[in-house]
Short mmCIF file of N, CA and C in Angstrom, two decimals:
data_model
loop_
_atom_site.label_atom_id
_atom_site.label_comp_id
_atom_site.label_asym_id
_atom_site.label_seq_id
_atom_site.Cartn_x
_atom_site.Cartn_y
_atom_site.Cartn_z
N UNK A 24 12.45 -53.77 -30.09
CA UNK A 24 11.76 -52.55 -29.72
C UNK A 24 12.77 -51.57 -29.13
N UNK A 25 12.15 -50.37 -29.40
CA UNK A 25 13.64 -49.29 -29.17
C UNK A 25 12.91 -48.39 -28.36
N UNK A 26 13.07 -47.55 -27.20
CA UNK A 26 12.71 -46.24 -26.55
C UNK A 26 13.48 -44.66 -27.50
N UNK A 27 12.19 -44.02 -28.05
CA UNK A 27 12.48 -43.47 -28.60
C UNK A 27 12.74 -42.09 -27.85
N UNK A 28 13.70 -41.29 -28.91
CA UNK A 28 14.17 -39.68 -28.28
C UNK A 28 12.89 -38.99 -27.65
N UNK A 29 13.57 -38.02 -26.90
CA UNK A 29 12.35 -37.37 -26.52
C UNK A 29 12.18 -36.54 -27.90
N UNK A 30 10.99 -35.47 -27.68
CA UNK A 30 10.72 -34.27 -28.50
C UNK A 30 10.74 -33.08 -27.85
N UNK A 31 11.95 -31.97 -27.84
CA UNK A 31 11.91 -30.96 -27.47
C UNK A 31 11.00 -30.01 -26.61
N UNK A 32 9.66 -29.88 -27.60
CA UNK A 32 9.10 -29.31 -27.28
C UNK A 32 7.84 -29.88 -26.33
N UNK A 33 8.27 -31.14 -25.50
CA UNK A 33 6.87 -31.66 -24.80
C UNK A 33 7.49 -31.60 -23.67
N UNK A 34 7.00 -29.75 -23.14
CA UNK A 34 6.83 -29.31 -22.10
C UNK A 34 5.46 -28.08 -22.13
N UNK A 35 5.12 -28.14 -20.77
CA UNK A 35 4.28 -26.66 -20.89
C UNK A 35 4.65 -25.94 -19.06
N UNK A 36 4.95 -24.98 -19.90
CA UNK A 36 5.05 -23.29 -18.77
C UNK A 36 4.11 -22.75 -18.63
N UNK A 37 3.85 -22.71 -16.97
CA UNK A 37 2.81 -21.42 -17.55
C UNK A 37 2.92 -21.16 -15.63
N UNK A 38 2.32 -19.38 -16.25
CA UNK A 38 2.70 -18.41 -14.88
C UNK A 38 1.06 -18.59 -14.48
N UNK A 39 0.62 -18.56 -13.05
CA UNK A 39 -0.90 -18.76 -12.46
C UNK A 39 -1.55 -17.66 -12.81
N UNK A 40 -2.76 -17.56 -12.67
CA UNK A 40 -3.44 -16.50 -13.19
C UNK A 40 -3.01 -15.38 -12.08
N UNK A 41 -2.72 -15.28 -10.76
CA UNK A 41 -2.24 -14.41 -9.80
C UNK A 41 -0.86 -14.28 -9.85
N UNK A 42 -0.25 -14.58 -10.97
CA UNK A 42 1.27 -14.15 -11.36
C UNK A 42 1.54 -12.32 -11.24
N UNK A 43 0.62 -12.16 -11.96
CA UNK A 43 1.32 -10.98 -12.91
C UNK A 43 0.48 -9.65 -11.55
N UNK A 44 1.41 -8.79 -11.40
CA UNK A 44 0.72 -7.46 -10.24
C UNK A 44 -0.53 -6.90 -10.35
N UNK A 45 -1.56 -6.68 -9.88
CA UNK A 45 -2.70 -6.03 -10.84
C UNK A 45 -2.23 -4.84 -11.39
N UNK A 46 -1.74 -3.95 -10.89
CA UNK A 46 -1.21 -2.62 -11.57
C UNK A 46 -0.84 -3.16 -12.97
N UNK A 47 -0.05 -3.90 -13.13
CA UNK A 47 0.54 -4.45 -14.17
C UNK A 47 -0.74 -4.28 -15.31
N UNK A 48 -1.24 -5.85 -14.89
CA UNK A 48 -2.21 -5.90 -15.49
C UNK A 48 -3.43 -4.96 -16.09
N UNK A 49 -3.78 -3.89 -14.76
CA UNK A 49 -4.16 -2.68 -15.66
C UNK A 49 -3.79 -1.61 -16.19
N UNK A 50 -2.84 -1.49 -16.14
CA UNK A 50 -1.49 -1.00 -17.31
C UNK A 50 -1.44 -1.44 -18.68
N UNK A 51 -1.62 -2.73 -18.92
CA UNK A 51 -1.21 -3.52 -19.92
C UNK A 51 -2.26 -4.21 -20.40
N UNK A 52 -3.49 -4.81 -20.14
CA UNK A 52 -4.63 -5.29 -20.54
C UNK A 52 -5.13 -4.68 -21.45
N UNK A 53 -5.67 -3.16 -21.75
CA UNK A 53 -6.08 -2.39 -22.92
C UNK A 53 -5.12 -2.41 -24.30
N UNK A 54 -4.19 -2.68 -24.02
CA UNK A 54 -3.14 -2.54 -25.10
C UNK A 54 -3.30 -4.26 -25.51
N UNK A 55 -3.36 -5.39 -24.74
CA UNK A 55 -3.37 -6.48 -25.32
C UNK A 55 -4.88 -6.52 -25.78
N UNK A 56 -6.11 -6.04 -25.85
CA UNK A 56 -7.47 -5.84 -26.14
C UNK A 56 -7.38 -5.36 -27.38
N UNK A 57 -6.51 -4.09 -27.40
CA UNK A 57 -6.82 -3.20 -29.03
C UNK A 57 -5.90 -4.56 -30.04
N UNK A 58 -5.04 -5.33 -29.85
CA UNK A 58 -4.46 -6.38 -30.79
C UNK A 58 -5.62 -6.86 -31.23
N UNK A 59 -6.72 -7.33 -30.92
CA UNK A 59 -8.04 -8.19 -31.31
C UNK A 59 -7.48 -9.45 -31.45
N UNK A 60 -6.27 -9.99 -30.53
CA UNK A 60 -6.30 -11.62 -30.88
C UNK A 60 -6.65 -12.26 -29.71
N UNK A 61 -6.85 -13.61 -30.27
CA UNK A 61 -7.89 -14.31 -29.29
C UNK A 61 -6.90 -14.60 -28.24
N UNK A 62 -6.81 -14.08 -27.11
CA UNK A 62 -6.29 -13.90 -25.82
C UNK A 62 -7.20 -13.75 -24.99
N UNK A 63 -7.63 -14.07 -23.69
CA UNK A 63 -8.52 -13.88 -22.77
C UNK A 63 -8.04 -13.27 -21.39
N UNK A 64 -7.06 -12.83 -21.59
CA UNK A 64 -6.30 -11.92 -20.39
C UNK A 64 -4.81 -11.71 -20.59
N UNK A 65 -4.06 -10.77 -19.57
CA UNK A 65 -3.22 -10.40 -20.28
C UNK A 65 -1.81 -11.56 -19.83
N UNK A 66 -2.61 -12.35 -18.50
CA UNK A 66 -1.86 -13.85 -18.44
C UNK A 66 -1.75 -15.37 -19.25
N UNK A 67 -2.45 -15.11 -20.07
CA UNK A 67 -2.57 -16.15 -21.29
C UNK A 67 -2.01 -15.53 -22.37
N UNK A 68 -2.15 -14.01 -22.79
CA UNK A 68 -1.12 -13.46 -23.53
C UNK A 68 0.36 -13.94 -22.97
N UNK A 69 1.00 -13.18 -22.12
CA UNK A 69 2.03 -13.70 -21.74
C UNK A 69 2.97 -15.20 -21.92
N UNK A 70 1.76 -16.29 -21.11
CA UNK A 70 1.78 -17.67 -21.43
C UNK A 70 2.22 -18.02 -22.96
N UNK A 71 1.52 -17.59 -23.76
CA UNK A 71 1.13 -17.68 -24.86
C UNK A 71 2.96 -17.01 -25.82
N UNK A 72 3.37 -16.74 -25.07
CA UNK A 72 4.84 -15.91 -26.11
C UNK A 72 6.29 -16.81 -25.57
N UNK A 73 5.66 -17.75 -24.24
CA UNK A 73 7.17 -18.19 -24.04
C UNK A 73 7.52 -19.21 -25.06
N UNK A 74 8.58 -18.86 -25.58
CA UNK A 74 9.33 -19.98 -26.58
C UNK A 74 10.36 -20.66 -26.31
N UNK A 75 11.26 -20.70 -24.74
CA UNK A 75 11.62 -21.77 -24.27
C UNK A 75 12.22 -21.59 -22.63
N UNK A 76 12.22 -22.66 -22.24
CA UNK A 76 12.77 -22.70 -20.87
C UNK A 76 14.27 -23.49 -21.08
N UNK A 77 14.99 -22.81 -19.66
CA UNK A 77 16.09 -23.72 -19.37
C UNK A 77 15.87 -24.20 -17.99
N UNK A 78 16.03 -25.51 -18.07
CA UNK A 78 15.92 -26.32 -16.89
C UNK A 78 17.16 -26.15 -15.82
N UNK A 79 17.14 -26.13 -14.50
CA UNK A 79 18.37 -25.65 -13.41
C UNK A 79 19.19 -26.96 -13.89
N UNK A 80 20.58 -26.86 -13.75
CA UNK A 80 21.69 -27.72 -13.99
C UNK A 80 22.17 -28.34 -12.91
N UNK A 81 22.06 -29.35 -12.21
CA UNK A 81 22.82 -29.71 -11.20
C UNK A 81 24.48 -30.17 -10.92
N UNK A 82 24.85 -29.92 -10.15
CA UNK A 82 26.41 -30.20 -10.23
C UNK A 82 26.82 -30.59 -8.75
N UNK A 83 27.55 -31.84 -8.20
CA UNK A 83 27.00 -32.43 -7.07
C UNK A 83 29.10 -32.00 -6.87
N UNK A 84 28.91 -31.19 -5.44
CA UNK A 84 29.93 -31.25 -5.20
C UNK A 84 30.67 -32.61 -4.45
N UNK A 85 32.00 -32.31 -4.68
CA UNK A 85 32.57 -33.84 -3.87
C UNK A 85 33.60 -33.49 -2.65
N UNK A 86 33.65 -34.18 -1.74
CA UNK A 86 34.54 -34.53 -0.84
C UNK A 86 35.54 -35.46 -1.32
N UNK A 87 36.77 -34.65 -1.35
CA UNK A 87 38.00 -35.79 -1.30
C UNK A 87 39.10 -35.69 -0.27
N UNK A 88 39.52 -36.82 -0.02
CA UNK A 88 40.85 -37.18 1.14
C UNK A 88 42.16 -38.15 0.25
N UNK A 89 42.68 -37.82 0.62
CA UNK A 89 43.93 -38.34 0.31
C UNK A 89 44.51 -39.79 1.03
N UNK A 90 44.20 -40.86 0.02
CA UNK A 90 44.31 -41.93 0.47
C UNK A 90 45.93 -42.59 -0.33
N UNK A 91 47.17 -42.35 0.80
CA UNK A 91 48.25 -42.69 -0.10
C UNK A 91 48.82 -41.40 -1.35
N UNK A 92 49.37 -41.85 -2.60
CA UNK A 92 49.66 -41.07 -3.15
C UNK A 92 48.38 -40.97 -4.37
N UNK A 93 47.27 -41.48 -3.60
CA UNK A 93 45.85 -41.06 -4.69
C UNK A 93 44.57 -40.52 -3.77
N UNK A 94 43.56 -39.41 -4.57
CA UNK A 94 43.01 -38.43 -4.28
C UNK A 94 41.42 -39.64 -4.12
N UNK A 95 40.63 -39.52 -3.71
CA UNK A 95 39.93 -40.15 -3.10
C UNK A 95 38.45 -39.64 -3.19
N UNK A 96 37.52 -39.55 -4.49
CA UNK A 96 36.07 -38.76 -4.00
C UNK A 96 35.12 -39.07 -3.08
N UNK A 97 34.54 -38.37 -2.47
CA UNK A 97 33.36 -38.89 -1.88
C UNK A 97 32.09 -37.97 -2.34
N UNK A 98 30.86 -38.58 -1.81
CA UNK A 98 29.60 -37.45 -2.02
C UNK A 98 29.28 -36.73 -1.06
N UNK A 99 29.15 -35.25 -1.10
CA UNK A 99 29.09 -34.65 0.11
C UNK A 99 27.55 -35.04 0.72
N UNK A 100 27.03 -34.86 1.93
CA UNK A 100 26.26 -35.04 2.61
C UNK A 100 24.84 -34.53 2.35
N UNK A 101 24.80 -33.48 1.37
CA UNK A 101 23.40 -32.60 1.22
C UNK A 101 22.59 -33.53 0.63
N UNK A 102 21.74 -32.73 0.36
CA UNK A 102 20.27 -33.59 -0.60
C UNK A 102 20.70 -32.91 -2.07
N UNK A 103 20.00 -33.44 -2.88
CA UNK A 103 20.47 -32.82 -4.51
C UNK A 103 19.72 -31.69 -4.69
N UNK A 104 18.35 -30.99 -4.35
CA UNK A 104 18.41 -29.49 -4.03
C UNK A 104 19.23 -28.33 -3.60
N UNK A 105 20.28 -29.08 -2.94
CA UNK A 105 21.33 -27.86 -2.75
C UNK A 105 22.38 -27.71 -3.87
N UNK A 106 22.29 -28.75 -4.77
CA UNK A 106 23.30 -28.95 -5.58
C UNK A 106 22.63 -28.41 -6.51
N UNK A 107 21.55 -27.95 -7.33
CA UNK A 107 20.83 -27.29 -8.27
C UNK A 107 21.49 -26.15 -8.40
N UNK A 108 21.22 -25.59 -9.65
CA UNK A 108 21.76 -24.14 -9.46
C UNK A 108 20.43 -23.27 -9.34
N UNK A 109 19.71 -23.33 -8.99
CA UNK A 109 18.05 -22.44 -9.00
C UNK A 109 18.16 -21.59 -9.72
N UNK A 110 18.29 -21.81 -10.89
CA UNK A 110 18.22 -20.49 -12.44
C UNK A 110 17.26 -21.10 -13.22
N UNK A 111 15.98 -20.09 -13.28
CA UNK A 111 15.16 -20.35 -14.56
C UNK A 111 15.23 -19.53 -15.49
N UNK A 112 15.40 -20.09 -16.57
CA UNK A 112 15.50 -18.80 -17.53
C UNK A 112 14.49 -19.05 -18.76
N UNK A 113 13.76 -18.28 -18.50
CA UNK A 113 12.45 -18.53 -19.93
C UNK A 113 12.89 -17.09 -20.75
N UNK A 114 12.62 -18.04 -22.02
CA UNK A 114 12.84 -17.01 -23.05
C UNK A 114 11.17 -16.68 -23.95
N UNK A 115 11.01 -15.51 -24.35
CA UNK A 115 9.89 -14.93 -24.50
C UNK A 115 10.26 -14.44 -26.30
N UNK A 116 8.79 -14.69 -26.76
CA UNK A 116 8.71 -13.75 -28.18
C UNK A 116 9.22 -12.51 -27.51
N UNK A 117 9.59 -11.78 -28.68
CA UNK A 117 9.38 -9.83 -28.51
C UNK A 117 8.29 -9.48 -29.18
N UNK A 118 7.46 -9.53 -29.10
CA UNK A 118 6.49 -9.12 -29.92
C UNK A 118 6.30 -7.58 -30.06
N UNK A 119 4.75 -7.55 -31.06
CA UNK A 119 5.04 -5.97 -31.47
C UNK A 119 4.82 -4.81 -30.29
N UNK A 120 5.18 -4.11 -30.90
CA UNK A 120 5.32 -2.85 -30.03
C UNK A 120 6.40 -3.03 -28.94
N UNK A 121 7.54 -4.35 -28.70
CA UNK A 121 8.03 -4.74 -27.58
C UNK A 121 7.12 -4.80 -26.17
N UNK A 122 5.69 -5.00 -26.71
CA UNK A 122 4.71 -5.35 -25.38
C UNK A 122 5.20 -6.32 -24.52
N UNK A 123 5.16 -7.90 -25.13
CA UNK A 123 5.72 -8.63 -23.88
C UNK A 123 7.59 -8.42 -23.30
N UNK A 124 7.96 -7.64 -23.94
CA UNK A 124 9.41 -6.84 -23.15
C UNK A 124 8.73 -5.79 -21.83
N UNK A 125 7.39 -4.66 -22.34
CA UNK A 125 7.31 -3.47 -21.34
C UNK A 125 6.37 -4.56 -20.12
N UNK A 126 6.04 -5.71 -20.49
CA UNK A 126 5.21 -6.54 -19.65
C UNK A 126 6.29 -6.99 -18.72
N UNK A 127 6.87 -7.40 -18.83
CA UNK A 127 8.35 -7.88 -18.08
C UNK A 127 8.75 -6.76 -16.91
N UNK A 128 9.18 -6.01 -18.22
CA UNK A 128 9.40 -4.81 -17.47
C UNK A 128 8.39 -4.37 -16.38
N UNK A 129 7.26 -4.28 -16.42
CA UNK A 129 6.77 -3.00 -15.42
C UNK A 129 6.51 -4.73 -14.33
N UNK A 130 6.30 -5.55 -14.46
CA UNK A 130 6.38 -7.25 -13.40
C UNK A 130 7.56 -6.63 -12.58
N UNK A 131 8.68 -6.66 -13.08
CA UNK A 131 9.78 -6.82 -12.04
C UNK A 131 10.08 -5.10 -11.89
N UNK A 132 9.66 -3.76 -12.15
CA UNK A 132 9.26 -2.96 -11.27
C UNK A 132 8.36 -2.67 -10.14
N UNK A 133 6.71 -3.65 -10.27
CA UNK A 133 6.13 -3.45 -9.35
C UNK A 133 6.47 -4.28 -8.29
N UNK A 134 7.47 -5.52 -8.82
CA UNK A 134 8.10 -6.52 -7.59
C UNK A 134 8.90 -5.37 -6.76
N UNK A 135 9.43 -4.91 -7.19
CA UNK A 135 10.77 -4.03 -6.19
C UNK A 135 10.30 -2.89 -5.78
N UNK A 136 9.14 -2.83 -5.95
CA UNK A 136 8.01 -1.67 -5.20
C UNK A 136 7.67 -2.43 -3.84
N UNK A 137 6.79 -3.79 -4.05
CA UNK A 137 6.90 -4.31 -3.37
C UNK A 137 7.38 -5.03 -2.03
N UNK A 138 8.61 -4.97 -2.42
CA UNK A 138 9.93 -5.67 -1.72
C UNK A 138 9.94 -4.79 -1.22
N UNK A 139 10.42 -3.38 -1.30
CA UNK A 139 10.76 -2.34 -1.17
C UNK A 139 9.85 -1.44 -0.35
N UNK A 140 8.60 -1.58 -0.10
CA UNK A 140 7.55 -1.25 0.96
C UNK A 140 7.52 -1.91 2.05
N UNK A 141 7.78 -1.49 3.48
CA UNK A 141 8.12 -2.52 4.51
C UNK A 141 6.19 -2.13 5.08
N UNK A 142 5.61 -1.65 4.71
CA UNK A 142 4.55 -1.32 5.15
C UNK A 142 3.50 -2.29 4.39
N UNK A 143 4.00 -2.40 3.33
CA UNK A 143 3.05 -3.70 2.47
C UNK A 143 3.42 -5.13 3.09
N UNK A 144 2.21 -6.10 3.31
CA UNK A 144 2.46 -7.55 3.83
C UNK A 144 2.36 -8.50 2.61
N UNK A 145 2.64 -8.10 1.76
CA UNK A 145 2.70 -9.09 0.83
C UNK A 145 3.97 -9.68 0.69
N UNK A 146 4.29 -10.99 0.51
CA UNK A 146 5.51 -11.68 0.93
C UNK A 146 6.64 -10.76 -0.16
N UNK A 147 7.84 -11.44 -0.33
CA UNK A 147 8.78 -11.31 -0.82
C UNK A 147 9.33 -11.50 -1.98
N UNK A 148 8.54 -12.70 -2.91
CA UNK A 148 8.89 -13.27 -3.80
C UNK A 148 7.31 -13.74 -4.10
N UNK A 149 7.29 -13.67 -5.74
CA UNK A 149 6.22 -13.85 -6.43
C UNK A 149 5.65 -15.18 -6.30
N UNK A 150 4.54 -15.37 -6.99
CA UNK A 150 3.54 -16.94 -7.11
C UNK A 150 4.95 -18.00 -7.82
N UNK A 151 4.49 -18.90 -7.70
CA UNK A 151 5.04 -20.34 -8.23
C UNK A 151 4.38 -20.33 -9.51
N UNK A 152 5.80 -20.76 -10.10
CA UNK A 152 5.67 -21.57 -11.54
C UNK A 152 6.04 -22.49 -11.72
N UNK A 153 4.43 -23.46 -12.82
CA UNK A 153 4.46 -24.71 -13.13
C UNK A 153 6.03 -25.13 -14.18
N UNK A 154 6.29 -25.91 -14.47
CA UNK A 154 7.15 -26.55 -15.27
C UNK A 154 6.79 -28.01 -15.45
N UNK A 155 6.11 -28.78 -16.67
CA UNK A 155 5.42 -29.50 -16.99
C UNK A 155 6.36 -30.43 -17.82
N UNK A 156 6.38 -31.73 -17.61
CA UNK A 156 7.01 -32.83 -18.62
C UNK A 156 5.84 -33.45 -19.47
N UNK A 157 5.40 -33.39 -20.65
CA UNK A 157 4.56 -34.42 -21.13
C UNK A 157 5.28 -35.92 -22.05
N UNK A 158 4.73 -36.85 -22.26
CA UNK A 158 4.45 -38.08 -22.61
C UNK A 158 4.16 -37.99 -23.93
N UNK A 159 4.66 -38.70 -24.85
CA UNK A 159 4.83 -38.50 -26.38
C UNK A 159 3.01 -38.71 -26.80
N UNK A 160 2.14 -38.81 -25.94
CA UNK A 160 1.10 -38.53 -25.95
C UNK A 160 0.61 -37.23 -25.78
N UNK A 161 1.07 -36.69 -24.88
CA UNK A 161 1.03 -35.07 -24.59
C UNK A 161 0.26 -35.12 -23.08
N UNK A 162 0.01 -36.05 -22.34
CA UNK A 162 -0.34 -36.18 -21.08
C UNK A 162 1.04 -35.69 -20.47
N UNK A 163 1.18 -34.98 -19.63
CA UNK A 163 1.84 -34.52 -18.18
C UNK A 163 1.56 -35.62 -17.26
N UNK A 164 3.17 -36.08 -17.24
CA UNK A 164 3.73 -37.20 -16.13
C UNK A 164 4.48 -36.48 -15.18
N UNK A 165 5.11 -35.47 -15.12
CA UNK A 165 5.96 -35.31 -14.35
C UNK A 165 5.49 -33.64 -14.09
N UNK A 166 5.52 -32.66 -12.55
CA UNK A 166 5.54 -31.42 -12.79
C UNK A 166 6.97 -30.90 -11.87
N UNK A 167 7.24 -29.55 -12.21
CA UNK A 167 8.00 -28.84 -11.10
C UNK A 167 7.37 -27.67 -10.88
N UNK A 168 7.36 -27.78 -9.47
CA UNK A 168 6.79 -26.28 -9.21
C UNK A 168 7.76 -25.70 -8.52
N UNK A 169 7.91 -24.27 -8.97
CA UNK A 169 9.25 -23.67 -8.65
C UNK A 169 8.76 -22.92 -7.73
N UNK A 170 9.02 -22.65 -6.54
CA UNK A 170 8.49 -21.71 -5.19
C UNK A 170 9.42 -20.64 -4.64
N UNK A 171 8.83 -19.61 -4.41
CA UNK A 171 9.51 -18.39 -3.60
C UNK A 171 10.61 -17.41 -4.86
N UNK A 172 10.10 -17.12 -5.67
CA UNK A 172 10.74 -17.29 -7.11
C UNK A 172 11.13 -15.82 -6.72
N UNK A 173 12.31 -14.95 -7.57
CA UNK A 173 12.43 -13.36 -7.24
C UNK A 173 13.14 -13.47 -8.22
N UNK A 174 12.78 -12.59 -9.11
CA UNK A 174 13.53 -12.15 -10.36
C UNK A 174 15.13 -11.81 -10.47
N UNK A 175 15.62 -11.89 -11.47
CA UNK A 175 17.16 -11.42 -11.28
C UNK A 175 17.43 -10.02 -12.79
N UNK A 176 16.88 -10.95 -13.30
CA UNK A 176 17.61 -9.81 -14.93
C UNK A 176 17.00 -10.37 -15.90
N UNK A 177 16.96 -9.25 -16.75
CA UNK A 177 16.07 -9.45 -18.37
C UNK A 177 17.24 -9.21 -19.53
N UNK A 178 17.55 -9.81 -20.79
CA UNK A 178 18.20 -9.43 -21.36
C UNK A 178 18.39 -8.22 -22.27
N UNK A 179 19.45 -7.52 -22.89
CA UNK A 179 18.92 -5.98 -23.01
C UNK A 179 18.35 -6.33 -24.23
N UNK A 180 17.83 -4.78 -25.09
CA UNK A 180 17.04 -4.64 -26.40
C UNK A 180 18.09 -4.27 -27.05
N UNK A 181 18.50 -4.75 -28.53
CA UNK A 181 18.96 -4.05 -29.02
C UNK A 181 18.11 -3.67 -30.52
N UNK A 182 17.86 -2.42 -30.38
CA UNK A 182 17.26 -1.52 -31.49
C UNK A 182 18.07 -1.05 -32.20
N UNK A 183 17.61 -0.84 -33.69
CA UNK A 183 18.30 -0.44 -34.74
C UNK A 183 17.68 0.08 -35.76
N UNK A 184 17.83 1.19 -36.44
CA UNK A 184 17.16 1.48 -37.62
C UNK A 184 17.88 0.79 -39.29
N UNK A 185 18.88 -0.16 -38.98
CA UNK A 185 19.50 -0.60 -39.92
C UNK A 185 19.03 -1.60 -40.38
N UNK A 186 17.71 -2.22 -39.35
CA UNK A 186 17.03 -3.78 -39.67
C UNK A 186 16.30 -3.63 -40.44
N UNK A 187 16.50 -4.41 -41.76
CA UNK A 187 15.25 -3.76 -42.45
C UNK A 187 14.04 -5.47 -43.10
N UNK A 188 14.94 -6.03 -42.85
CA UNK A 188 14.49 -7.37 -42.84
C UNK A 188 13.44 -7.75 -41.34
N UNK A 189 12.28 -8.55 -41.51
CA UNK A 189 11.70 -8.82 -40.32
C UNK A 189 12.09 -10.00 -40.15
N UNK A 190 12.56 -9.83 -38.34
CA UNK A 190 12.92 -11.64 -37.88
C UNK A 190 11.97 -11.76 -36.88
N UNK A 191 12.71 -12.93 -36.19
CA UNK A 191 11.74 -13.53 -35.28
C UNK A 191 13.01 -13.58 -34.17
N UNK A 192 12.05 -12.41 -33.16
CA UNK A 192 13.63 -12.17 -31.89
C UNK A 192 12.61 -12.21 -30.61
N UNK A 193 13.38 -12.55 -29.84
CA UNK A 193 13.09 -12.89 -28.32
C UNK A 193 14.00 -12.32 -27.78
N UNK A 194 13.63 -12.28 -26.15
CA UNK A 194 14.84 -11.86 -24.46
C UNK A 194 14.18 -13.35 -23.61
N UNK A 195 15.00 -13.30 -22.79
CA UNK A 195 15.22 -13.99 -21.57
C UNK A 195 14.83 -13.04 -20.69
N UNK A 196 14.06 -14.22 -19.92
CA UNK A 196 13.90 -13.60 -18.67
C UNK A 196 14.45 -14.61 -17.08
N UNK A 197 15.11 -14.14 -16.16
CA UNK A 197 15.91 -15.11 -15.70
C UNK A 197 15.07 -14.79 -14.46
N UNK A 198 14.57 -16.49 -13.62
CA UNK A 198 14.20 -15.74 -12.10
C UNK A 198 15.05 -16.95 -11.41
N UNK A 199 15.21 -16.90 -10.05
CA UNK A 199 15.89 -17.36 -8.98
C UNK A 199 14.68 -17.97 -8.42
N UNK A 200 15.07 -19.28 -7.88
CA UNK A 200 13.65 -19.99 -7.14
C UNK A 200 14.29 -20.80 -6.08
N UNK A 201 13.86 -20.70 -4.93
CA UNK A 201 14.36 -21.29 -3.50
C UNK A 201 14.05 -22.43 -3.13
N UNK A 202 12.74 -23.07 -3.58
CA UNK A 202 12.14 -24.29 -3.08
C UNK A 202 11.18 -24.48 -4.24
N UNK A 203 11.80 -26.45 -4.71
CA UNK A 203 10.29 -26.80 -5.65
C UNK A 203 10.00 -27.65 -5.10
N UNK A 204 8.64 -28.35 -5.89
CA UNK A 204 8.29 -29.75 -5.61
C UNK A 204 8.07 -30.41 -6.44
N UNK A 205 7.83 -31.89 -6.96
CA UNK A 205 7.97 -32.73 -7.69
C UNK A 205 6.79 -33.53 -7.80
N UNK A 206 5.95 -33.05 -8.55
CA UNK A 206 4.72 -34.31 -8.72
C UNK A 206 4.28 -34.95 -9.75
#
């Protein structure tokens, strides 16, 4: 008997229904309505376009001393959360009209509205996102929830009137996350 590979794609993402700003959302809800596809808000749209995540990379720094004429590692003292690099980077369809791009977009403008109002009490950093392992069954064994999350950068557009072929193109969207948990 052999333990077989995983399969790529047995994970699920998804942003809470109190992800996205309401402004946002009523900005952008009529425009995902006139599409007529079966979407039930403009956070399951969203959900619905990520086509992949990158998981944070860990890299465990070392302590060394010099024992003789040889170098000596040790493990430094932290917990392996400090050793993470806290980069999520989900990558998104572009879909038409570049909707889930201006969706992105106006998210991490009304964040820095936000941030940026010392008169508003709303914290600092957006809702938590799930990050889901499933079981070659498709049951979820494992979750991460990524906490205190604050955006960093979107990748640019590049437009062209020379494309005349239709592909299938996506951006990244990269956020920074301070604290998860593991269940």
């Amino acid at each position: 008997m052999s333990v077989l590979n995983n399969k790529p794609q047995m994970f699920t993402i998804q942003f809470p229904s109190n992800f996205w700003y309401p402004e946002v959302v009523e900005m952008w809800t009529p425009m995902i309505e006139r599409m007529r596809l079966p979407y039930q808000d403009l956070n399951d749209f969203m959900n619905s376009q990520i086509q992949s995540v990158v998981f944070p990379s860990m890299s465990i720094d070392l302590a060394t001393q010099q024992r003789g004429q040889y170098e000596i590692n040790y493990p430094t003292g932290k917990e392996l959360e400090v050793h993470m690099d806290k980069t999520l980077k989900i990558t998104f369809k572009l879909t038409e009209s570049y909707l889930s791009y201006w969706i992105i977009f106006s998210q991490m403008d009304a964040y820095l509205h936000y941030v940026n109002d010392h008169r508003n009490l709303k914290p600092c950093w957006m809702e938590p996102v799930e990050l889901g392992f499933l079981t070659d069954s498709g049951f979820r064994h494992l979750y991460f929830k990524f906490r205190e999350i604050v955006p960093t950068d979107t990748t640019s557009l590049t437009l062209s009137y020379a494309a005349t072929v239709a592909s299938y193109n996506t951006f990244d969207w990269t956020l920074k996350y301070n604290l998860f948990e593991i269940e």
